[in-house]
Amino acid sequence: MNTVLDELKWRGLLVESTDEEALAGHLAAGAVTFYVGFDPTAPSIHIGNLVQLMVARILQRAGHKPLILVGGSTGMIGDPKATSERVLNSPDTVAQWVERIRAQVEKYVDFSGDNAARIVNNLDWTGPMSVLDFLREIGKHFPVNRMLAREVVRHRLEEGISYTEFSYVLLQSLDYLELYRSCGCTLQFGGSDQWGNITAGVELIRRVEGARVHAMATPLITKADGSKFGKTESGTIWLDPAMTSPYALHQFFLNAEDEKVVEYLKVFSDRSLEEIAELDRQTREAPQRRAAQKALADDVTALVHGPAERDAAVQAADAIFGRSDLRELPESVLNDVAAEIGGVQLEANGDLPTVVDVLAAGGVVPSKSAARRAITEGGAYVNNQRVTDPEARLAEYDLLHGRYVIVRRGKRTVGAVSIRRS
RNA sequence: GGCAGGUUGCCCGAGUGGCCAAAGGGAGCGGUCUGUAAAAUCGUCGGCUUAGCCUACGUUGGUUCGAAUCCAACACCUGCCA
């Protein structure tokens, strides 16, 4: 019988932990209450955060009880970055983001049954705490000499670090202590960049309560060249459909490098070891079919946005990249495609707009200069036909079903524009 | 507090009066090749109503026909001295 730690390991989700043997014994002994936190540093979580949510799901499936913490207090302070001091967000902004993130994380864990998940907000216990209590009860256990030795802090000593950010680790440690006391939480995990903050909490509980609690860390997911995963030309891949469309999310995973796709499948999909091995085999035999990439993209899109959005994303991709002539697509499919890839309207009074105008309106280029450049470089397409004249204007013939135009820059950046004539 | 040096486009970095929308590199983007991969290679890389114009070399003001380049003040950074 495989243990939950074994699963985390073969999925490559466990890079660091406190005493592994003790942790394995603890997890085997019964339901463990564990926690993972998300700070509101943006209005949405992103695919990097999804790694933690996947771990939470695996633990919950194994019978353990999730506490998903949303950082209403820690988000007000800001975890120190190695590079520079953060700008504080206003309490209103943080409160709004907390609500949005709470709604998002709820989708990934189960709130029913014996090991039902719970959402907690650290502002609930940090907010009412007085400065004096904080300094006496928490601060007293943090030797500054040790805090100064931490890697992030060392990086920042040259550049400078405020007392505010310097104190962040105390807040996160306090969270673990609080959840240990109030919920019997004995396991915290997070990204490996959080390891210092996490172990500080373990240490605090040991000093204050004399108890031995546990911690794990997940790896930093990277691309084949070692660069950061989860960024594209248009920025971070968010889980909020208004910020990153389901189509864009699907495309992101569909374009995963061969070298990395199996690793991503293990992390971002619930598929079994056997299924993944089979997809791996298929991808090695016929890489051009991209069986693993398709499975990965489909799984993640369904998990994050639901099966209907997954199907819509697949359909939109088929329409755009498939062999069929766009002109032959039924209007209903075109409507769906436009909705899926985020279509926009463009008013046309009198003459039909120029290609430059529709490229810019469709959002596939950042400016009209860039649109002209794209045409000159041979990278601009209207309805999958390359356009070579920077002065070109749309003709009636270009309007699909009398109004739609599908614009594309390069191979993959597409937009739908619906022309409305007045 | 004193002295010296610095602040250039997304990043690094050259440029000391006109030939500067600013060398070179990196990142990004496009073409080719492929599989809507990776690598390679060629091209591109402020904006606009695009043979022209506008904005931009820390900020503000000045000198000049003309300033990223000279002058003044201010802000910030680095080093040395106290």
Coordinates of C-alpha atoms (C1' of nucleotides) in Angstrom, one line a residue:
Chain A
M1 CA 0.0 0.0 0.0
N2 CA 1.4 3.3 -1.0
T3 CA 1.5 6.1 1.5
V4 CA 0.6 9.7 0.7
L5 CA 4.2 10.6 1.1
D6 CA 5.1 8.1 -1.6
E7 CA 2.6 9.7 -3.9
L8 CA 4.0 13.2 -3.2
K9 CA 7.4 11.9 -3.9
W10 CA 6.7 10.3 -7.2
R11 CA 4.9 13.3 -8.3
G12 CA 8.0 15.3 -7.5
L13 CA 6.1 17.5 -5.0
L14 CA 8.2 16.9 -2.0
V15 CA 11.6 18.5 -1.9
E16 CA 12.1 19.3 1.7
S17 CA 10.6 18.2 4.9
T18 CA 11.2 18.0 8.6
D19 CA 12.2 14.5 9.9
E20 CA 10.7 12.4 7.1
E21 CA 10.3 9.2 9.1
A22 CA 8.5 11.0 11.9
L23 CA 6.3 12.7 9.4
A24 CA 5.5 9.4 7.7
G25 CA 4.6 7.9 11.0
H26 CA 2.4 10.9 11.9
L27 CA 0.5 10.7 8.6
A28 CA 0.0 7.0 8.9
A29 CA -1.3 7.3 12.5
G30 CA -4.6 9.0 11.5
A31 CA -6.1 12.2 10.1
V32 CA -3.7 15.1 10.3
T33 CA -4.8 18.6 10.3
F34 CA -2.6 20.6 7.9
Y35 CA -2.4 24.1 6.6
V36 CA -1.1 26.0 3.6
G37 CA -1.4 29.8 3.2
F38 CA -2.0 32.2 0.3
D39 CA -1.1 35.8 0.6
P40 CA -3.3 38.3 -1.2
T41 CA -0.6 40.0 -3.3
A42 CA -2.9 40.3 -6.4
P43 CA -6.6 40.0 -7.1
S44 CA -6.1 36.3 -8.1
I45 CA -3.9 33.3 -7.5
H46 CA -1.8 32.0 -10.3
I47 CA -0.7 28.6 -11.5
G48 CA 2.3 28.7 -9.1
N49 CA -0.2 28.6 -6.3
L50 CA -1.9 25.7 -8.0
V51 CA 1.0 23.5 -7.0
Q52 CA 0.1 24.0 -3.3
L53 CA -3.6 23.4 -4.0
M54 CA -2.7 20.1 -5.7
V55 CA -0.8 19.0 -2.6
A56 CA -3.7 19.9 -0.4
R57 CA -6.0 17.8 -2.6
I58 CA -3.7 14.8 -2.4
L59 CA -3.4 15.1 1.4
Q60 CA -7.2 15.5 1.7
R61 CA -7.8 12.5 -0.5
A62 CA -5.6 10.5 1.8
G63 CA -7.9 11.4 4.7
H64 CA -6.2 14.4 6.1
K65 CA -7.9 17.7 7.0
P66 CA -7.1 20.9 5.1
L67 CA -7.0 24.3 6.5
I68 CA -6.6 26.8 3.7
L69 CA -5.3 30.1 5.1
V70 CA -5.9 33.3 3.3
G71 CA -3.4 36.0 4.5
G72 CA -5.5 38.9 5.5
S73 CA -2.8 40.0 8.0
T74 CA 0.4 38.8 6.3
G75 CA -0.9 40.4 3.0
M76 CA -0.9 43.7 4.8
I77 CA 2.8 43.3 5.7
G78 CA 4.4 41.6 2.7
D79 CA 6.9 38.7 2.6
P80 CA 10.4 40.1 2.0
K81 CA 11.6 39.6 -1.6
A82 CA 15.3 39.1 -2.2
T83 CA 15.3 42.1 -4.5
S84 CA 13.6 45.1 -3.0
E85 CA 11.1 46.4 -0.5
R86 CA 7.4 45.9 -1.4
V87 CA 4.9 48.7 -1.7
L88 CA 2.2 48.3 0.9
N89 CA -1.3 47.7 -0.4
S90 CA -4.1 49.6 1.2
P91 CA -6.2 47.7 3.8
D92 CA -9.2 48.0 1.5
T93 CA -7.4 46.5 -1.4
V94 CA -6.1 43.6 0.7
A95 CA -9.6 42.9 2.1
Q96 CA -11.0 42.8 -1.5
W97 CA -8.2 40.5 -2.6
V98 CA -8.8 38.2 0.4
E99 CA -12.4 37.7 -0.6
R100 CA -11.5 37.0 -4.2
I101 CA -8.8 34.5 -3.3
R102 CA -11.0 32.9 -0.8
A103 CA -13.6 32.2 -3.5
Q104 CA -10.9 30.8 -5.7
V105 CA -9.2 28.4 -3.3
E106 CA -12.6 27.0 -2.2
K107 CA -12.8 25.1 -5.5
Y108 CA -9.9 22.8 -4.9
V109 CA -10.8 21.2 -1.6
D110 CA -13.8 19.3 -0.3
F111 CA -16.0 20.9 2.4
S112 CA -17.9 17.8 3.3
G113 CA -17.2 14.6 5.2
D114 CA -15.1 13.9 8.3
N115 CA -12.1 15.6 7.0
A116 CA -13.9 18.6 5.6
A117 CA -11.7 21.6 4.6
R118 CA -11.9 24.9 6.3
I119 CA -10.9 28.4 5.2
V120 CA -9.2 30.6 7.8
N121 CA -8.0 34.1 7.7
N122 CA -5.0 35.1 9.9
L123 CA -6.4 38.6 10.3
D124 CA -9.0 37.0 12.7
W125 CA -6.3 36.4 15.3
T126 CA -3.6 38.9 14.4
G127 CA -6.0 41.8 14.1
P128 CA -7.1 41.8 17.7
M129 CA -3.6 41.1 19.1
S130 CA -1.9 44.0 20.9
V131 CA 1.6 45.1 20.0
L132 CA 2.7 44.4 23.6
D133 CA 1.3 40.9 23.5
F134 CA 3.0 40.3 20.1
L135 CA 6.4 41.5 21.3
R136 CA 6.2 39.6 24.6
E137 CA 4.7 36.3 23.5
I138 CA 6.0 36.0 20.0
G139 CA 8.9 38.4 19.6
K140 CA 10.7 37.0 22.6
H141 CA 11.3 33.7 20.9
F142 CA 13.0 35.2 17.8
P143 CA 16.7 35.9 18.3
V144 CA 17.6 38.7 15.9
N145 CA 21.0 37.3 15.2
R146 CA 19.3 34.2 13.8
M147 CA 16.8 36.2 11.8
L148 CA 19.7 38.2 10.3
A149 CA 21.3 35.0 9.1
R150 CA 18.3 34.1 6.9
E151 CA 19.1 34.2 3.3
V152 CA 16.4 36.7 2.2
V153 CA 17.4 39.1 4.9
R154 CA 21.1 38.8 4.1
H155 CA 20.3 39.7 0.5
R156 CA 18.4 42.7 1.7
L157 CA 21.0 44.0 4.2
E158 CA 22.8 45.9 1.5
E159 CA 19.7 47.2 -0.3
G160 CA 17.8 47.8 3.0
I161 CA 14.8 46.2 4.6
S162 CA 12.2 47.8 6.7
Y163 CA 11.3 46.6 10.2
T164 CA 7.9 45.7 8.7
E165 CA 9.1 43.1 6.3
F166 CA 11.7 42.0 8.7
S167 CA 8.9 41.0 11.0
Y168 CA 7.0 39.0 8.4
V169 CA 8.4 35.7 9.6
L170 CA 7.0 36.3 13.1
L171 CA 3.5 36.7 11.7
Q172 CA 3.6 33.5 9.7
S173 CA 5.1 31.6 12.7
L174 CA 2.3 33.0 14.8
D175 CA -0.2 31.6 12.3
Y176 CA 1.2 28.1 12.7
L177 CA 1.2 28.4 16.5
E178 CA -2.4 29.7 16.5
L179 CA -3.6 26.9 14.2
Y180 CA -1.8 24.3 16.3
R181 CA -3.5 25.6 19.4
S182 CA -7.0 26.2 18.0
C183 CA -7.3 23.4 15.4
G184 CA -4.6 20.9 16.3
C185 CA -2.8 21.6 13.1
T186 CA 0.5 19.7 13.0
L187 CA 1.7 20.1 9.4
Q188 CA 2.4 23.1 7.3
F189 CA 3.6 23.1 3.7
G190 CA 4.4 25.7 1.1
G191 CA 6.7 26.5 -1.8
S192 CA 10.4 25.9 -1.2
D193 CA 10.8 29.7 -1.1
Q194 CA 8.7 29.6 2.0
W195 CA 10.8 27.0 3.8
G196 CA 12.4 29.5 6.1
N197 CA 9.1 31.0 7.2
I198 CA 7.6 27.5 7.7
T199 CA 10.4 26.1 9.8
A200 CA 10.4 29.3 11.9
G201 CA 6.8 28.3 12.9
V202 CA 7.9 24.7 13.7
E203 CA 10.6 26.2 15.9
L204 CA 8.2 28.6 17.6
I205 CA 5.7 25.8 18.5
R206 CA 8.6 23.7 19.9
R207 CA 9.7 26.6 22.1
V208 CA 6.3 27.7 23.3
E209 CA 4.4 24.5 23.4
G210 CA 7.2 21.9 23.6
A211 CA 5.5 20.1 20.7
R212 CA 7.0 18.6 17.7
V213 CA 5.1 19.6 14.5
H214 CA 5.9 19.0 10.9
A215 CA 6.6 20.8 7.7
M216 CA 7.1 20.1 4.0
A217 CA 8.1 22.1 0.9
T218 CA 7.2 21.8 -2.7
P219 CA 9.7 22.5 -5.5
L220 CA 9.9 25.6 -7.6
I221 CA 8.5 24.6 -11.0
T222 CA 10.7 25.7 -13.9
K223 CA 10.8 25.6 -17.6
A224 CA 13.3 23.5 -19.5
D225 CA 15.8 26.3 -19.6
G226 CA 15.5 26.9 -15.9
S227 CA 13.5 30.1 -16.2
K228 CA 10.4 30.9 -14.2
F229 CA 7.3 28.8 -15.0
G230 CA 4.0 30.5 -15.4
K231 CA 4.9 33.6 -17.3
T232 CA 4.1 34.4 -20.9
E233 CA 4.5 37.4 -23.1
S234 CA 1.3 38.7 -21.7
G235 CA 2.4 38.1 -18.1
T236 CA 1.4 35.7 -15.3
I237 CA -1.0 32.9 -15.9
W238 CA -3.8 33.6 -13.4
L239 CA -6.6 31.3 -12.4
D240 CA -9.2 34.1 -12.6
P241 CA -10.9 33.6 -16.0
A242 CA -11.3 37.4 -16.4
M243 CA -7.5 37.8 -16.1
T244 CA -6.4 34.8 -18.0
S245 CA -9.0 33.2 -20.3
P246 CA -9.6 29.5 -20.1
Y247 CA -8.4 29.4 -23.7
A248 CA -5.1 31.0 -22.7
L249 CA -4.7 28.7 -19.8
H250 CA -5.3 25.7 -22.1
Q251 CA -2.9 27.0 -24.7
F252 CA -0.2 27.6 -22.0
F253 CA -0.2 24.0 -21.0
L254 CA -0.7 22.7 -24.6
N255 CA 2.6 24.4 -25.4
A256 CA 4.5 22.7 -22.7
E257 CA 8.0 21.5 -23.7
D258 CA 8.3 17.8 -24.4
E259 CA 11.2 17.7 -21.9
K260 CA 8.9 19.0 -19.1
V261 CA 5.4 17.8 -19.9
V262 CA 5.6 14.6 -17.9
E263 CA 6.9 16.5 -14.9
Y264 CA 4.0 18.9 -15.2
L265 CA 1.5 16.1 -15.6
K266 CA 2.6 14.6 -12.3
V267 CA 2.2 18.0 -10.6
F268 CA -0.9 19.5 -12.1
S269 CA -3.0 16.4 -12.9
D270 CA -4.7 13.8 -10.8
R271 CA -3.8 11.1 -13.2
S272 CA -2.2 7.9 -11.9
L273 CA 1.4 6.9 -12.3
E274 CA 0.4 4.3 -14.9
E275 CA -1.6 6.7 -17.0
I276 CA 1.2 9.2 -17.0
A277 CA 3.7 6.6 -18.0
E278 CA 1.5 5.7 -20.9
L279 CA 1.2 9.3 -22.0
D280 CA 5.0 9.6 -21.7
R281 CA 5.4 6.6 -23.9
Q282 CA 3.0 8.0 -26.5
T283 CA 4.8 11.3 -26.5
R284 CA 8.1 9.7 -27.0
E285 CA 6.8 7.7 -29.9
A286 CA 4.9 10.4 -31.7
P287 CA 5.9 13.7 -30.2
Q288 CA 4.0 15.6 -32.9
R289 CA 0.7 14.3 -31.6
R290 CA 1.4 15.8 -28.2
A291 CA -0.8 13.4 -26.3
A292 CA 0.7 14.4 -23.0
Q293 CA 0.4 18.1 -23.7
K294 CA -3.3 17.7 -24.6
A295 CA -4.0 15.6 -21.5
L296 CA -2.3 18.1 -19.4
A297 CA -4.0 21.1 -20.9
D298 CA -7.4 19.4 -20.7
D299 CA -7.0 18.3 -17.1
V300 CA -5.8 21.7 -15.8
T301 CA -8.5 23.6 -17.7
A302 CA -11.2 21.3 -16.4
L303 CA -9.9 21.5 -12.9
V304 CA -9.7 25.2 -12.8
H305 CA -12.6 26.3 -15.0
G306 CA -14.8 23.2 -15.4
P307 CA -15.4 20.7 -18.2
A308 CA -17.6 23.1 -20.2
E309 CA -14.8 25.6 -20.4
R310 CA -12.3 22.9 -21.3
D311 CA -14.5 21.8 -24.2
A312 CA -14.8 25.4 -25.4
A313 CA -11.1 25.9 -25.2
V314 CA -10.5 22.8 -27.2
Q315 CA -13.1 23.8 -29.8
A316 CA -11.6 27.2 -30.2
A317 CA -8.2 25.8 -30.6
D318 CA -9.5 23.3 -33.2
A319 CA -11.2 26.1 -35.1
I320 CA -8.1 28.3 -35.1
F321 CA -5.4 25.8 -35.6
G322 CA -7.3 23.0 -37.3
R323 CA -7.3 22.4 -41.0
S324 CA -10.8 23.7 -41.7
D325 CA -11.3 27.0 -43.4
L326 CA -12.6 29.6 -41.0
R327 CA -15.1 30.6 -43.6
E328 CA -16.8 27.2 -43.3
L329 CA -17.3 27.4 -39.5
P330 CA -20.9 27.8 -38.5
E331 CA -21.8 31.0 -36.9
S332 CA -22.5 29.4 -33.5
V333 CA -19.0 28.0 -33.3
L334 CA -17.6 31.4 -34.3
N335 CA -19.6 33.0 -31.5
D336 CA -18.2 30.5 -29.0
V337 CA -14.7 31.0 -30.3
A338 CA -15.0 34.8 -30.1
A339 CA -16.3 34.5 -26.5
E340 CA -13.6 32.0 -25.6
I341 CA -10.6 34.0 -26.8
G342 CA -12.0 37.3 -25.6
G343 CA -13.5 38.9 -28.7
V344 CA -14.0 42.7 -29.0
Q345 CA -16.2 44.9 -31.0
L346 CA -15.0 47.5 -33.4
E347 CA -17.2 50.2 -34.8
A348 CA -17.0 50.9 -38.5
N349 CA -18.7 53.9 -40.0
G350 CA -18.5 54.0 -43.7
D351 CA -15.3 52.2 -44.8
L352 CA -14.3 48.9 -43.3
P353 CA -11.3 49.3 -41.0
T354 CA -7.7 48.7 -42.0
V355 CA -5.9 45.5 -41.0
V356 CA -3.6 47.5 -38.7
D357 CA -6.7 48.7 -36.9
V358 CA -8.2 45.3 -36.4
L359 CA -4.9 43.8 -35.3
A360 CA -4.6 46.5 -32.6
A361 CA -8.3 46.3 -31.7
G362 CA -8.1 42.5 -31.4
G363 CA -5.3 42.9 -28.8
V364 CA -2.8 40.8 -30.7
V365 CA -0.3 43.7 -30.9
P366 CA 0.4 46.4 -28.3
S367 CA 0.3 49.3 -30.7
K368 CA -0.4 50.3 -34.3
S369 CA 3.3 50.6 -34.9
A370 CA 3.7 47.1 -33.7
A371 CA 0.9 46.0 -36.1
R372 CA 2.7 47.6 -39.1
R373 CA 5.9 45.9 -38.0
A374 CA 4.1 42.5 -37.7
I375 CA 2.8 42.9 -41.2
T376 CA 6.2 43.9 -42.6
E377 CA 7.7 40.9 -40.8
G378 CA 5.2 38.6 -42.3
G379 CA 3.7 37.7 -39.0
A380 CA 0.2 39.1 -39.3
Y381 CA -2.8 37.0 -40.4
V382 CA -6.5 37.8 -41.1
N383 CA -8.6 34.6 -41.0
N384 CA -5.5 32.5 -41.2
Q385 CA -4.3 34.3 -44.4
R386 CA -1.1 36.2 -44.2
V387 CA -1.3 39.9 -44.8
T388 CA 1.7 41.6 -46.5
D389 CA 0.5 45.1 -47.2
P390 CA 0.7 47.4 -44.2
E391 CA -1.9 49.6 -45.8
A392 CA -4.4 46.8 -46.4
R393 CA -8.0 47.3 -45.6
L394 CA -10.7 44.7 -44.8
A395 CA -13.1 43.7 -47.6
E396 CA -16.6 42.4 -47.3
Y397 CA -15.2 39.0 -48.2
D398 CA -13.1 39.0 -44.9
L399 CA -16.1 39.3 -42.7
L400 CA -17.1 35.9 -41.5
H401 CA -20.9 35.7 -41.2
G402 CA -21.0 39.4 -42.0
R403 CA -19.1 40.5 -39.0
Y404 CA -16.3 38.4 -37.5
V405 CA -12.6 38.7 -38.3
I406 CA -10.1 36.4 -36.7
V407 CA -6.7 38.1 -36.4
R408 CA -3.5 36.5 -35.5
R409 CA 0.1 37.5 -34.8
G410 CA 2.8 34.9 -35.2
K411 CA 1.7 31.3 -34.7
R412 CA -0.3 31.6 -31.5
T413 CA -1.5 35.0 -30.6
V414 CA -5.1 35.2 -31.8
G415 CA -8.0 37.6 -31.3
A416 CA -11.5 37.9 -32.6
V417 CA -13.0 41.2 -33.7
S418 CA -16.6 41.7 -34.5
I419 CA -17.2 44.6 -36.8
R420 CA -20.3 46.6 -36.2
R421 CA -21.4 49.0 -38.8
S422 CA -23.4 52.1 -38.0
Chain B
rG1 C1' 28.9 66.3 7.9
rG2 C1' 33.4 66.5 3.9
rC3 C1' 35.5 64.6 -0.8
rA4 C1' 34.9 61.7 -5.3
rG5 C1' 32.0 59.1 -8.7
rG6 C1' 27.2 57.9 -10.6
rU7 C1' 21.6 58.1 -12.3
rU8 C1' 20.6 56.4 -20.3
rG9 C1' 15.2 52.6 -23.6
rC10 C1' 12.2 46.0 -20.4
rC11 C1' 17.4 44.8 -18.1
rC12 C1' 22.8 45.5 -18.6
rG13 C1' 25.7 49.1 -20.9
rA14 C1' 28.4 52.7 -24.7
rG15 C1' 27.8 57.7 -25.8
rU16 C1' 30.8 64.2 -23.3
rG17 C1' 27.4 70.0 -28.3
rG18 C1' 24.6 68.8 -34.4
rC19 C1' 25.8 62.7 -38.3
rC20 C1' 21.3 60.3 -31.6
rA21 C1' 15.0 57.3 -31.2
rA22 C1' 20.7 56.9 -29.0
rA23 C1' 26.5 51.6 -30.2
rG24 C1' 26.9 46.6 -28.2
rG25 C1' 24.8 42.5 -25.3
rG26 C1' 20.5 40.1 -22.9
rA27 C1' 15.3 39.4 -22.7
rG28 C1' 11.0 39.9 -25.8
rC29 C1' 8.6 39.6 -30.7
rG30 C1' 8.4 37.9 -36.0
rG31 C1' 10.2 34.8 -40.4
rU32 C1' 12.5 30.0 -41.8
rC33 C1' 12.7 24.9 -40.1
rU34 C1' 9.3 21.8 -37.1
rG35 C1' 4.7 19.5 -34.0
rU36 C1' 0.7 25.9 -32.0
rA37 C1' 7.5 22.0 -28.7
rA38 C1' 13.0 22.7 -27.8
rA39 C1' 17.5 24.0 -30.4
rA40 C1' 19.4 26.6 -34.6
rU41 C1' 19.3 30.7 -38.0
rC42 C1' 17.8 35.5 -40.2
rG43 C1' 15.1 39.8 -39.0
rU44 C1' 12.8 43.2 -35.6
rC45 C1' 12.7 45.8 -31.1
rG46 C1' 9.3 54.2 -28.2
rG47 C1' 4.6 56.2 -30.2
rC48 C1' 1.4 58.4 -34.0
rU49 C1' -2.9 60.8 -38.4
rU50 C1' 4.4 57.0 -40.5
rA51 C1' 9.0 59.8 -46.9
rG52 C1' 6.7 63.6 -41.7
rC53 C1' 5.7 64.5 -36.6
rC54 C1' 5.6 63.7 -31.2
rU55 C1' 7.6 61.9 -26.7
rA56 C1' 12.3 60.1 -24.3
rC57 C1' 18.8 59.7 -21.6
rG58 C1' 17.0 61.0 -12.6
rU59 C1' 13.8 66.1 -11.6
rU60 C1' 13.5 71.4 -12.5
rG61 C1' 15.4 75.5 -14.6
rG62 C1' 19.4 77.8 -17.7
rU63 C1' 23.3 78.6 -21.8
rU64 C1' 23.1 77.7 -27.2
rC65 C1' 20.8 78.4 -33.9
rG66 C1' 21.0 73.3 -31.7
rA67 C1' 21.7 69.6 -25.3
rA68 C1' 21.7 62.6 -23.3
rU69 C1' 26.1 65.5 -23.9
rC70 C1' 27.7 72.3 -21.1
rC71 C1' 25.9 75.2 -16.3
rA72 C1' 22.8 75.6 -11.6
rA73 C1' 19.7 73.7 -8.0
rC74 C1' 17.3 69.4 -6.1
rA75 C1' 16.4 64.0 -5.4
rC76 C1' 18.4 59.2 -5.1
rC77 C1' 22.6 55.6 -5.3
rU78 C1' 28.0 54.1 -4.7
rG79 C1' 32.9 54.6 -2.7
rC80 C1' 36.5 57.1 0.5
rC81 C1' 37.2 60.3 4.9
rA82 C1' 34.8 62.0 9.7

